[in-house]
GROMACS .gro file of C-alpha atoms in nm:
model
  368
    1UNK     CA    1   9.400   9.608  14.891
    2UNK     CA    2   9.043   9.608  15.103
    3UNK     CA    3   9.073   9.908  15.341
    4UNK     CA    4   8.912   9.781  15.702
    5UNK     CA    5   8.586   9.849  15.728
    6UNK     CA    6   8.456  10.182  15.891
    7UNK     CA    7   8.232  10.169  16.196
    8UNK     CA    8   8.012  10.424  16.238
    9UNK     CA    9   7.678  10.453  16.443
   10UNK     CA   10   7.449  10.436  16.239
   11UNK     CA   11   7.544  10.239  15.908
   12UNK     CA   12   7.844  10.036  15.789
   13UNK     CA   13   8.009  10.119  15.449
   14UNK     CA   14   8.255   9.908  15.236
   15UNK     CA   15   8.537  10.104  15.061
   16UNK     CA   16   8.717   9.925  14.763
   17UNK     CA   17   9.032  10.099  14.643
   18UNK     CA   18   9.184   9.872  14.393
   19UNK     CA   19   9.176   9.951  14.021
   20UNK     CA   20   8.925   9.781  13.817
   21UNK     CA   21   9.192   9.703  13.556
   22UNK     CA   22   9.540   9.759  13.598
   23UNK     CA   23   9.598  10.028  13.308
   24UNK     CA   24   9.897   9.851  13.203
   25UNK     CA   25   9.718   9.515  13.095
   26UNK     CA   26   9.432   9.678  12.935
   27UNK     CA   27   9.687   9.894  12.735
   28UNK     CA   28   9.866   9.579  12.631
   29UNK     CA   29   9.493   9.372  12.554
   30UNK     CA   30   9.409   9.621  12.313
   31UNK     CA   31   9.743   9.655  12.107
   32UNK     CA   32   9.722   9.292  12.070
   33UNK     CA   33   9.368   9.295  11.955
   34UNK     CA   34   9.428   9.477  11.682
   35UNK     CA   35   9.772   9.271  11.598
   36UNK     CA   36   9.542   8.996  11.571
   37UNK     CA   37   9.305   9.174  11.351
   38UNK     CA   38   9.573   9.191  11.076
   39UNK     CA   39   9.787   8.867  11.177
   40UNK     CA   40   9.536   8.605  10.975
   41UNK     CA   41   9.634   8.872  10.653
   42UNK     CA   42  10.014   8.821  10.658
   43UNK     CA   43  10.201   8.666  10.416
   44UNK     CA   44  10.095   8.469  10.079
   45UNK     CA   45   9.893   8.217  10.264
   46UNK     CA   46   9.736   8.541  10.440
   47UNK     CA   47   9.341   8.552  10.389
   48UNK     CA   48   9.185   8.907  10.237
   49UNK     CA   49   8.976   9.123  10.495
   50UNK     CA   50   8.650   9.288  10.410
   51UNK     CA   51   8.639   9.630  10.551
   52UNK     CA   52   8.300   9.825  10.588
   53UNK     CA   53   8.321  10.195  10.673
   54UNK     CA   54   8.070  10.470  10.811
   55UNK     CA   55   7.983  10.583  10.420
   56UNK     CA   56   7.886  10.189  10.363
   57UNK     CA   57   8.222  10.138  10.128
   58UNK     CA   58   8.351   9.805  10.118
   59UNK     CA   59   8.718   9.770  10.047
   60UNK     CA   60   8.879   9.435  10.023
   61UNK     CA   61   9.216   9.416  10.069
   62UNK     CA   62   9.518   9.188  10.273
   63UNK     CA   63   9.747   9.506  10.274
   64UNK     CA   64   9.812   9.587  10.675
   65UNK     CA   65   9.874   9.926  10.599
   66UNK     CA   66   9.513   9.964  10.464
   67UNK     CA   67   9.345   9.735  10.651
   68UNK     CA   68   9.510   9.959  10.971
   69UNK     CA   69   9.467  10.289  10.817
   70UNK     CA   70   9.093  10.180  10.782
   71UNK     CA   71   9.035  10.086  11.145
   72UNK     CA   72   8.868  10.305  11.349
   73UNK     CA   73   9.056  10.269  11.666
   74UNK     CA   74   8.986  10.515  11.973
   75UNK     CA   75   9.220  10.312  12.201
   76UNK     CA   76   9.528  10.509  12.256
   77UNK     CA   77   9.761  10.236  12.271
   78UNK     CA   78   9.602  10.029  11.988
   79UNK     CA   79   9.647  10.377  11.760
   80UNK     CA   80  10.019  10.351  11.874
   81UNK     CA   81  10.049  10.059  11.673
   82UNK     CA   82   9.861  10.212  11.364
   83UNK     CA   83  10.077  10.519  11.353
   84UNK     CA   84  10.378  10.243  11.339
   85UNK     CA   85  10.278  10.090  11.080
   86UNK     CA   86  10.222  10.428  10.920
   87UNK     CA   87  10.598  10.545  10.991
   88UNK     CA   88  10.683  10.184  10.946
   89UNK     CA   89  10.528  10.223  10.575
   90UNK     CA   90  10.669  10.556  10.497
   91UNK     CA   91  11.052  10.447  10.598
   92UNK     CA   92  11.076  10.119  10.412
   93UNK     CA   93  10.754  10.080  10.197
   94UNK     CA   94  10.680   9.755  10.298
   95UNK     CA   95  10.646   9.520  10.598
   96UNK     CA   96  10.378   9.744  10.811
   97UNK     CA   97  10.180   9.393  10.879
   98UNK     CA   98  10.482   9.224  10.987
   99UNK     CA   99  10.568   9.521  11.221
  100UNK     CA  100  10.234   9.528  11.442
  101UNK     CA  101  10.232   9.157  11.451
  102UNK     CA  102  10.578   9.158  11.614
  103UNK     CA  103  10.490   9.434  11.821
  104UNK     CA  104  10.129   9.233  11.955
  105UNK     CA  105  10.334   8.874  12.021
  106UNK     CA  106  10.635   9.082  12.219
  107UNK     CA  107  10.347   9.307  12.426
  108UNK     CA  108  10.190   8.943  12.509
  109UNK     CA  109  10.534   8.826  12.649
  110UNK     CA  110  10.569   9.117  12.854
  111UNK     CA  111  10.240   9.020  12.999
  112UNK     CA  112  10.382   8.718  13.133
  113UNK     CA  113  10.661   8.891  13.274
  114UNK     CA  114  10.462   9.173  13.431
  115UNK     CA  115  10.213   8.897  13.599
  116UNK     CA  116  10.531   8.744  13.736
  117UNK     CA  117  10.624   9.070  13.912
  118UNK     CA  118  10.895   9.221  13.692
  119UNK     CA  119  10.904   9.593  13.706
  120UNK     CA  120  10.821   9.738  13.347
  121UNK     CA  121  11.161   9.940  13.350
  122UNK     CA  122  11.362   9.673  13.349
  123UNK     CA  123  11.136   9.505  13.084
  124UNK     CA  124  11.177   9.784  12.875
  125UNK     CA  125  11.543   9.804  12.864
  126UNK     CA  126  11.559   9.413  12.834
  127UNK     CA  127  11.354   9.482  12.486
  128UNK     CA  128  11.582   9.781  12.359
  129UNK     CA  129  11.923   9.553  12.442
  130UNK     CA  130  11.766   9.259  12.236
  131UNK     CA  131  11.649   9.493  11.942
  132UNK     CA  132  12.000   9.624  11.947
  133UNK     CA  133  12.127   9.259  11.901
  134UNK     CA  134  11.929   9.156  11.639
  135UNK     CA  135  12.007   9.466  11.436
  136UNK     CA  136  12.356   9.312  11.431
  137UNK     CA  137  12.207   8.963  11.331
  138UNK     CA  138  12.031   9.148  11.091
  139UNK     CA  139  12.295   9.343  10.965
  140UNK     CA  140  12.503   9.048  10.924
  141UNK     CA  141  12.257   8.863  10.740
  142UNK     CA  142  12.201   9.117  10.498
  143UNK     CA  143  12.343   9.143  10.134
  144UNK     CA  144  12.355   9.490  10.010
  145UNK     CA  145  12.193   9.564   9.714
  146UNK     CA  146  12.366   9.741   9.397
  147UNK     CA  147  12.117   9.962   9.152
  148UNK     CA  148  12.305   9.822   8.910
  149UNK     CA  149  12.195   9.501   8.988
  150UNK     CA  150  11.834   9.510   8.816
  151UNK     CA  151  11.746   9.096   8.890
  152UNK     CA  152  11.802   9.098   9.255
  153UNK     CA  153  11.597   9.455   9.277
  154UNK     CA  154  11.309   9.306   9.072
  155UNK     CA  155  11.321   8.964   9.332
  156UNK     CA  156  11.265   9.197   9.591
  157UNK     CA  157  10.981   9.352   9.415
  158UNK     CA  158  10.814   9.070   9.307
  159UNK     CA  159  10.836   8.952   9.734
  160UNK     CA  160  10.644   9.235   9.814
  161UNK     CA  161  10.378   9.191   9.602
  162UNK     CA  162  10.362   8.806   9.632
  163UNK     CA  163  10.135   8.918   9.977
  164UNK     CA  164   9.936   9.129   9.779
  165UNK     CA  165   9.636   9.108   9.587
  166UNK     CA  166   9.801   9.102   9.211
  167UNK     CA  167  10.021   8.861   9.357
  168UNK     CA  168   9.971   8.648   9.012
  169UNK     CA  169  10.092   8.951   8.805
  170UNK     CA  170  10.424   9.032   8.989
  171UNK     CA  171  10.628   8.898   8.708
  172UNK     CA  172  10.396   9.205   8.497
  173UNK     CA  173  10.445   9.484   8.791
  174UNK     CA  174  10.807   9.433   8.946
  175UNK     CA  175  10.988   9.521   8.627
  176UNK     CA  176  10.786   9.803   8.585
  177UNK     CA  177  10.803   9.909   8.927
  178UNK     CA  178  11.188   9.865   8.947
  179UNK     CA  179  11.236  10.046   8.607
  180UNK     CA  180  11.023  10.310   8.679
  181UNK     CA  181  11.219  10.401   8.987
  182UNK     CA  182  11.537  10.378   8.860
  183UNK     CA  183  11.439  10.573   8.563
  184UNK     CA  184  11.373  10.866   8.822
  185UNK     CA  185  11.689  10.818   9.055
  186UNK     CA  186  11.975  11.016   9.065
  187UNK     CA  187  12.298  10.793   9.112
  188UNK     CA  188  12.498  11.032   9.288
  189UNK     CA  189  12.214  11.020   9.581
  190UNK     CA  190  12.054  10.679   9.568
  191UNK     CA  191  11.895  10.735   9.889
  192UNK     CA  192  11.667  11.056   9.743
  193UNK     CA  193  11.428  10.934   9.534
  194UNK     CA  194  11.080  11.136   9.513
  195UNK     CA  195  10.832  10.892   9.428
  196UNK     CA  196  10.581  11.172   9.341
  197UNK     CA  197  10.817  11.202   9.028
  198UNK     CA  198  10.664  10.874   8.921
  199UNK     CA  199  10.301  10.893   8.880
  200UNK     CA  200  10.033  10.666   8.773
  201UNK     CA  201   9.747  10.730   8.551
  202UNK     CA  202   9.457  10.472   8.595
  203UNK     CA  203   9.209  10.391   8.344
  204UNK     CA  204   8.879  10.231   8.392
  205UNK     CA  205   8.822   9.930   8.109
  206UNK     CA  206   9.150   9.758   8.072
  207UNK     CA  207   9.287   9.470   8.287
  208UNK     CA  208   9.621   9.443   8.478
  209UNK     CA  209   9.759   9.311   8.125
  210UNK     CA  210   9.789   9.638   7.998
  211UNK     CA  211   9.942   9.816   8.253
  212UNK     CA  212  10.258   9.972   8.115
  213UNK     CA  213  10.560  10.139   8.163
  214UNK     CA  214  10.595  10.486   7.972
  215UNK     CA  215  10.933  10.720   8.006
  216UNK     CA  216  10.750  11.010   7.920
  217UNK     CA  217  10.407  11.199   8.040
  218UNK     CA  218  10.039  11.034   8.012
  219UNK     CA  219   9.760  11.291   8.000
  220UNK     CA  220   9.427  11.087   8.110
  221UNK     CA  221   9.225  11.306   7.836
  222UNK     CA  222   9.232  11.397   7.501
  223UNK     CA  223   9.381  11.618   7.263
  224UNK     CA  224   9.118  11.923   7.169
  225UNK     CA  225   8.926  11.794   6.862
  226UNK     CA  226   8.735  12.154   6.831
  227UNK     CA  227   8.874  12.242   6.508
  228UNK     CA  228   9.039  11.902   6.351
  229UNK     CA  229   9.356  12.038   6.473
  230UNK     CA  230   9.680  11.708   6.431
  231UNK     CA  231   9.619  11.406   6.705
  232UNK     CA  232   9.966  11.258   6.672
  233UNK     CA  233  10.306  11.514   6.609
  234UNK     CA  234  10.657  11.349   6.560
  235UNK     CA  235  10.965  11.529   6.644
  236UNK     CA  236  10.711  11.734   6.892
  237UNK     CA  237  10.873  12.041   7.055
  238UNK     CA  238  10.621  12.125   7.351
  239UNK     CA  239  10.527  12.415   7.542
  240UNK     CA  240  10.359  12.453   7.880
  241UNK     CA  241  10.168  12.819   7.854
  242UNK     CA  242   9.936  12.970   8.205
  243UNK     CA  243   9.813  13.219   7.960
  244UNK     CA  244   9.517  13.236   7.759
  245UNK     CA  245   9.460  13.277   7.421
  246UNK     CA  246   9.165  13.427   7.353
  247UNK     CA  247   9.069  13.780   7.362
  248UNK     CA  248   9.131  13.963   7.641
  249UNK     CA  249   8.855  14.089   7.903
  250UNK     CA  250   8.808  14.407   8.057
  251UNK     CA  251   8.940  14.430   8.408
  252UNK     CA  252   8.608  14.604   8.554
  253UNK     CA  253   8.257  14.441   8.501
  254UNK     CA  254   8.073  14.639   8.224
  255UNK     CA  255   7.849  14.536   7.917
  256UNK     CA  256   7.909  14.723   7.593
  257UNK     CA  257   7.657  14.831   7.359
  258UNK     CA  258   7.714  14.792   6.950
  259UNK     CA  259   7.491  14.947   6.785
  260UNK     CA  260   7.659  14.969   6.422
  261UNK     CA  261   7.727  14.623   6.191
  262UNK     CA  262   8.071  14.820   6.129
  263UNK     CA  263   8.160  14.856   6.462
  264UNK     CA  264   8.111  14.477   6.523
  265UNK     CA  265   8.285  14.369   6.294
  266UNK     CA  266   8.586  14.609   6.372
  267UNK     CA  267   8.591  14.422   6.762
  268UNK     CA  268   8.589  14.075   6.566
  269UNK     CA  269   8.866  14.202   6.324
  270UNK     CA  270   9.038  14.315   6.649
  271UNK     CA  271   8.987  13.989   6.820
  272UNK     CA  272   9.113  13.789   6.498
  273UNK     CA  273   9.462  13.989   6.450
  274UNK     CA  274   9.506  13.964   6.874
  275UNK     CA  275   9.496  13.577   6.814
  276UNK     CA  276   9.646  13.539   6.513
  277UNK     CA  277   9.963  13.767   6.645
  278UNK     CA  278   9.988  13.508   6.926
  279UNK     CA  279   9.960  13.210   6.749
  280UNK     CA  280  10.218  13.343   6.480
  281UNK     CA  281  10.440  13.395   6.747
  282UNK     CA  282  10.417  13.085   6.901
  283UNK     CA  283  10.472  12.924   6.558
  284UNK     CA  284  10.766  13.147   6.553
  285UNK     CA  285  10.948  12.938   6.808
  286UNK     CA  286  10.885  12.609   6.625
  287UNK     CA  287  10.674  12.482   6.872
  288UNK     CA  288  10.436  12.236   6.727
  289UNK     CA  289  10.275  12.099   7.089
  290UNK     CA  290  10.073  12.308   7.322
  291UNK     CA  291   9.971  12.231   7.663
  292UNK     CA  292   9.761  12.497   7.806
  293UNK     CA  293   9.667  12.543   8.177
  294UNK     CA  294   9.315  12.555   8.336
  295UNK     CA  295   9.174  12.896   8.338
  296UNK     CA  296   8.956  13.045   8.615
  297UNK     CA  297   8.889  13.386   8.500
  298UNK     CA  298   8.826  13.367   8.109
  299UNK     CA  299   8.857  13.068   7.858
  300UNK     CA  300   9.186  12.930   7.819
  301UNK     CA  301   9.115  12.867   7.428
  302UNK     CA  302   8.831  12.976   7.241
  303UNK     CA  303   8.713  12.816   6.947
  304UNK     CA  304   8.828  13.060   6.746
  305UNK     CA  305   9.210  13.040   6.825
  306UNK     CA  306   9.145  12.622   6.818
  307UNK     CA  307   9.050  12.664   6.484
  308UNK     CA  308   9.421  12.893   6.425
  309UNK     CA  309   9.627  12.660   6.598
  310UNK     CA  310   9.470  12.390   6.392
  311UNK     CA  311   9.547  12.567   6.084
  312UNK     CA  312   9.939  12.599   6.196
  313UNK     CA  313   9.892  12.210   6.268
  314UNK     CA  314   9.980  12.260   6.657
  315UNK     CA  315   9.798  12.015   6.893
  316UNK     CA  316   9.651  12.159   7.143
  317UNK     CA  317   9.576  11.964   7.497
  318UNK     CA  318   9.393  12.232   7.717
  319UNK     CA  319   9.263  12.232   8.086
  320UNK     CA  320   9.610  12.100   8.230
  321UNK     CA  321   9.562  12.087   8.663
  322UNK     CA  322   9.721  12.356   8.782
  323UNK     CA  323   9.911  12.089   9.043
  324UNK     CA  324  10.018  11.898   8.732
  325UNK     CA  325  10.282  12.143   8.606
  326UNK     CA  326  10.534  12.144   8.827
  327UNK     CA  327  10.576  11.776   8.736
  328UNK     CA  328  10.477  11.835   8.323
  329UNK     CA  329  10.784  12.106   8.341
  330UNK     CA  330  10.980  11.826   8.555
  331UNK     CA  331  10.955  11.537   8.357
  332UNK     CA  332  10.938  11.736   7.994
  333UNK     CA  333  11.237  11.963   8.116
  334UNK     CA  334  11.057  12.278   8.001
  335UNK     CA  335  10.992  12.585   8.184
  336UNK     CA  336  10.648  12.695   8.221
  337UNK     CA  337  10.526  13.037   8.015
  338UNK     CA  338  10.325  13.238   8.197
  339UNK     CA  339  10.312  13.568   7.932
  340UNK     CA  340  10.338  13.549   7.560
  341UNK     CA  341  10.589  13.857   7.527
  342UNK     CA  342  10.832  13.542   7.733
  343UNK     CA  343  10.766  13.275   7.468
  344UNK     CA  344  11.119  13.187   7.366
  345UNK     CA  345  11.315  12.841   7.242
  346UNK     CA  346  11.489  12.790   7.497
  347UNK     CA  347  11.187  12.728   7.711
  348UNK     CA  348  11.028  12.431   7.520
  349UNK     CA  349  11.059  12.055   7.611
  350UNK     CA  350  11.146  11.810   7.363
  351UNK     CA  351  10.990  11.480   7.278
  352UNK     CA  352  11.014  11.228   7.000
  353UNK     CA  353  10.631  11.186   7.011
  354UNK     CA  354  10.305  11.285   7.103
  355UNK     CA  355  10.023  11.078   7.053
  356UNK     CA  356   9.646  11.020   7.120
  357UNK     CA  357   9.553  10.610   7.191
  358UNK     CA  358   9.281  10.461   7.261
  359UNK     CA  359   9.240  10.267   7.615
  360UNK     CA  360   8.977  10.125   7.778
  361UNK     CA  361   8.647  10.316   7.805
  362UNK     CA  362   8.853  10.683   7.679
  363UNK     CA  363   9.120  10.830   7.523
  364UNK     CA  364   9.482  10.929   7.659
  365UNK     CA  365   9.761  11.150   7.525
  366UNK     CA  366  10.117  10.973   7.532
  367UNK     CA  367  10.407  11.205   7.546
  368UNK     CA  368  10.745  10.933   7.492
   0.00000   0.00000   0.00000
């Protein structure tokens, strides 16, 4: 509304006090704008987006929940809809497009309603009645699903990824998807599965042909080679050791000075029988499969002890992540060792085989 103009003496000034943009509408313009952004991506028919981002990467995907996590949006309403399809994505797994796209047609209805002079309260709790009524719809529609029943999980599987962009391999993916999860879930609590206790290992050089399902571990490197030590060990009985076994350092910084052949070869003979005790103990246990953690402050393995644990035909794989063991010990049921004086039977995993393949461009170790 136009205030009347002020007379003054000298000059007349014209005051306009109306907003430039009602807030409201602009809020509601933007959401939808990026609703539409992801709309022409939804469902089988939905077309792939090309997505170009400040380091010059190109992704191309039709997933909403990329294509949305990709956007930069500064908008604070239009972010409200990206962070739903985040929490959308992290409560069900699936249907983050569908979500915004809902969202953008119902904020474009309120328009209307808002240029007809409805107050926004009662707009509001029009929407939250009608959500609670189609829960109920919903609810009544449903069919519950049983983990027991594998074909109808696998159906829903293969619907999620008929939208995606190995839609043509879903018969491949959904059984190993489904089996892989309910490989990992405990029946008693259906509802608390960890997907990080699933993990997948991807290798460059194959195709989606080869993707597989293993109950077991895959290491995406190989076993140590250093001293022709076994690549393949039936009846394997593994251990997961944070120590090092190679001879010890000092704990101060210091060079020592040898100035006698004898003397040399005493430290070597020293170094030999420290090795040798630990590897004989180790062999003690039975354990024939050695995984040995990265090592920071001296060499996890030296060429020397390789060469020992060859000889007592254990394979070695060395320079295990440190992240990687809580889910090594998980999945092999082992407890990890962290001191040789605690190396004991009763904290190895058991496996019927470890092996090394060949895939793609490298080499992976197979624990099943």
């Amino acid at each position: 509304m136009a205030t009347p103009q002020i007379r003054s003496s000298k000059t007349e000034s014209y005051t306009d006090n109306k907003r430039k943009d009602d807030v409201r509408q602009s809020n509601i313009i933007a959401a939808r704008s990026v609703a539409n952004a992801v709309r022409t991506s939804l469902g089988p028919k939905g077309m792939d987006k090309m997505i170009s981002n400040s380091n010059n990467e190109v992704i191309i995907t039709n997933d909403g929940a990329t294509i949305l996590h990709k956007m930069q949006v500064l908008q604070p309403a239009a972010k409200m809809l990206v962070e739903l399809s985040k929490s959308q994505d992290s409560a069900a797994g699936d249907g983050t497009t569908t979500v915004v796209v809902i969202a953008g047609s119902l904020l474009e209805k309120c328009l209307l309603l808002l240029s007809h002079g409805i107050h926004p309260t009662v707009i509001s709790d029009s929407l939250h009645k009608a959500s609670v009524k189609a829960v109920d719809i919903l609810t009544a529609m449903a069919v519950p699903v049983e983990l027991s029943d594998r074909d109808s999980l696998v159906k829903s599987a293969s619907t999620s990824l008929n939208s995606k962009v190995v839609s043509q391999y879903s018969s491949l993916l959904a059984p190993i998807a489904v089996d892989s999860v309910l490989s990992v879930v405990d029946p008693e609590k259906p509802y608390m599965v960890d997907l990080r206790d699933v993990k997948i290992v991807k290798k460059l050089g194959g195709t989606v042909d080869d993707t597989e399902l293993v109950k077991g571990l895959v290491f995406d490197k190989k076993v140590s080679h250093a001293a022709g030590g076994p690549t393949r060990m039936e009846n394997a009985k593994i251990a997961v050791i944070q120590f090092q076994i190679s001879p010890p350092k000092t704990d101060i910084e210091q060079s020592i000075v040898v100035s006698d052949y004898s003397q040399m070869d005493r430290i070597l003979k020293e170094e030999r029988s420290y090795i040798l005790g630990m590897i004989k103990k180790i062999k003690a246990t039975g354990c024939n499969v050695l995984l040995i953690q990265k090592s920071i402050l001296r060499d996890a393995v030296t060429d020397l002890s390789l060469h020992y644990l060859a000889k007592a035909k254990i394979l070695v794989i060395k320079d295990v992540e440190r992240d990687e063991i809580e889910f090594i010990t998980k999945t092999l049921n082992c407890l990890p060792i962290a001191n040789i004086e605690h190396f004991r039977v009763e904290k190895l995993g058991y496996a019927d085989l470890v092996e090394e393949l060949s895939l793609g461009d490298g080499k992976i170790v197979k624990i099943s």
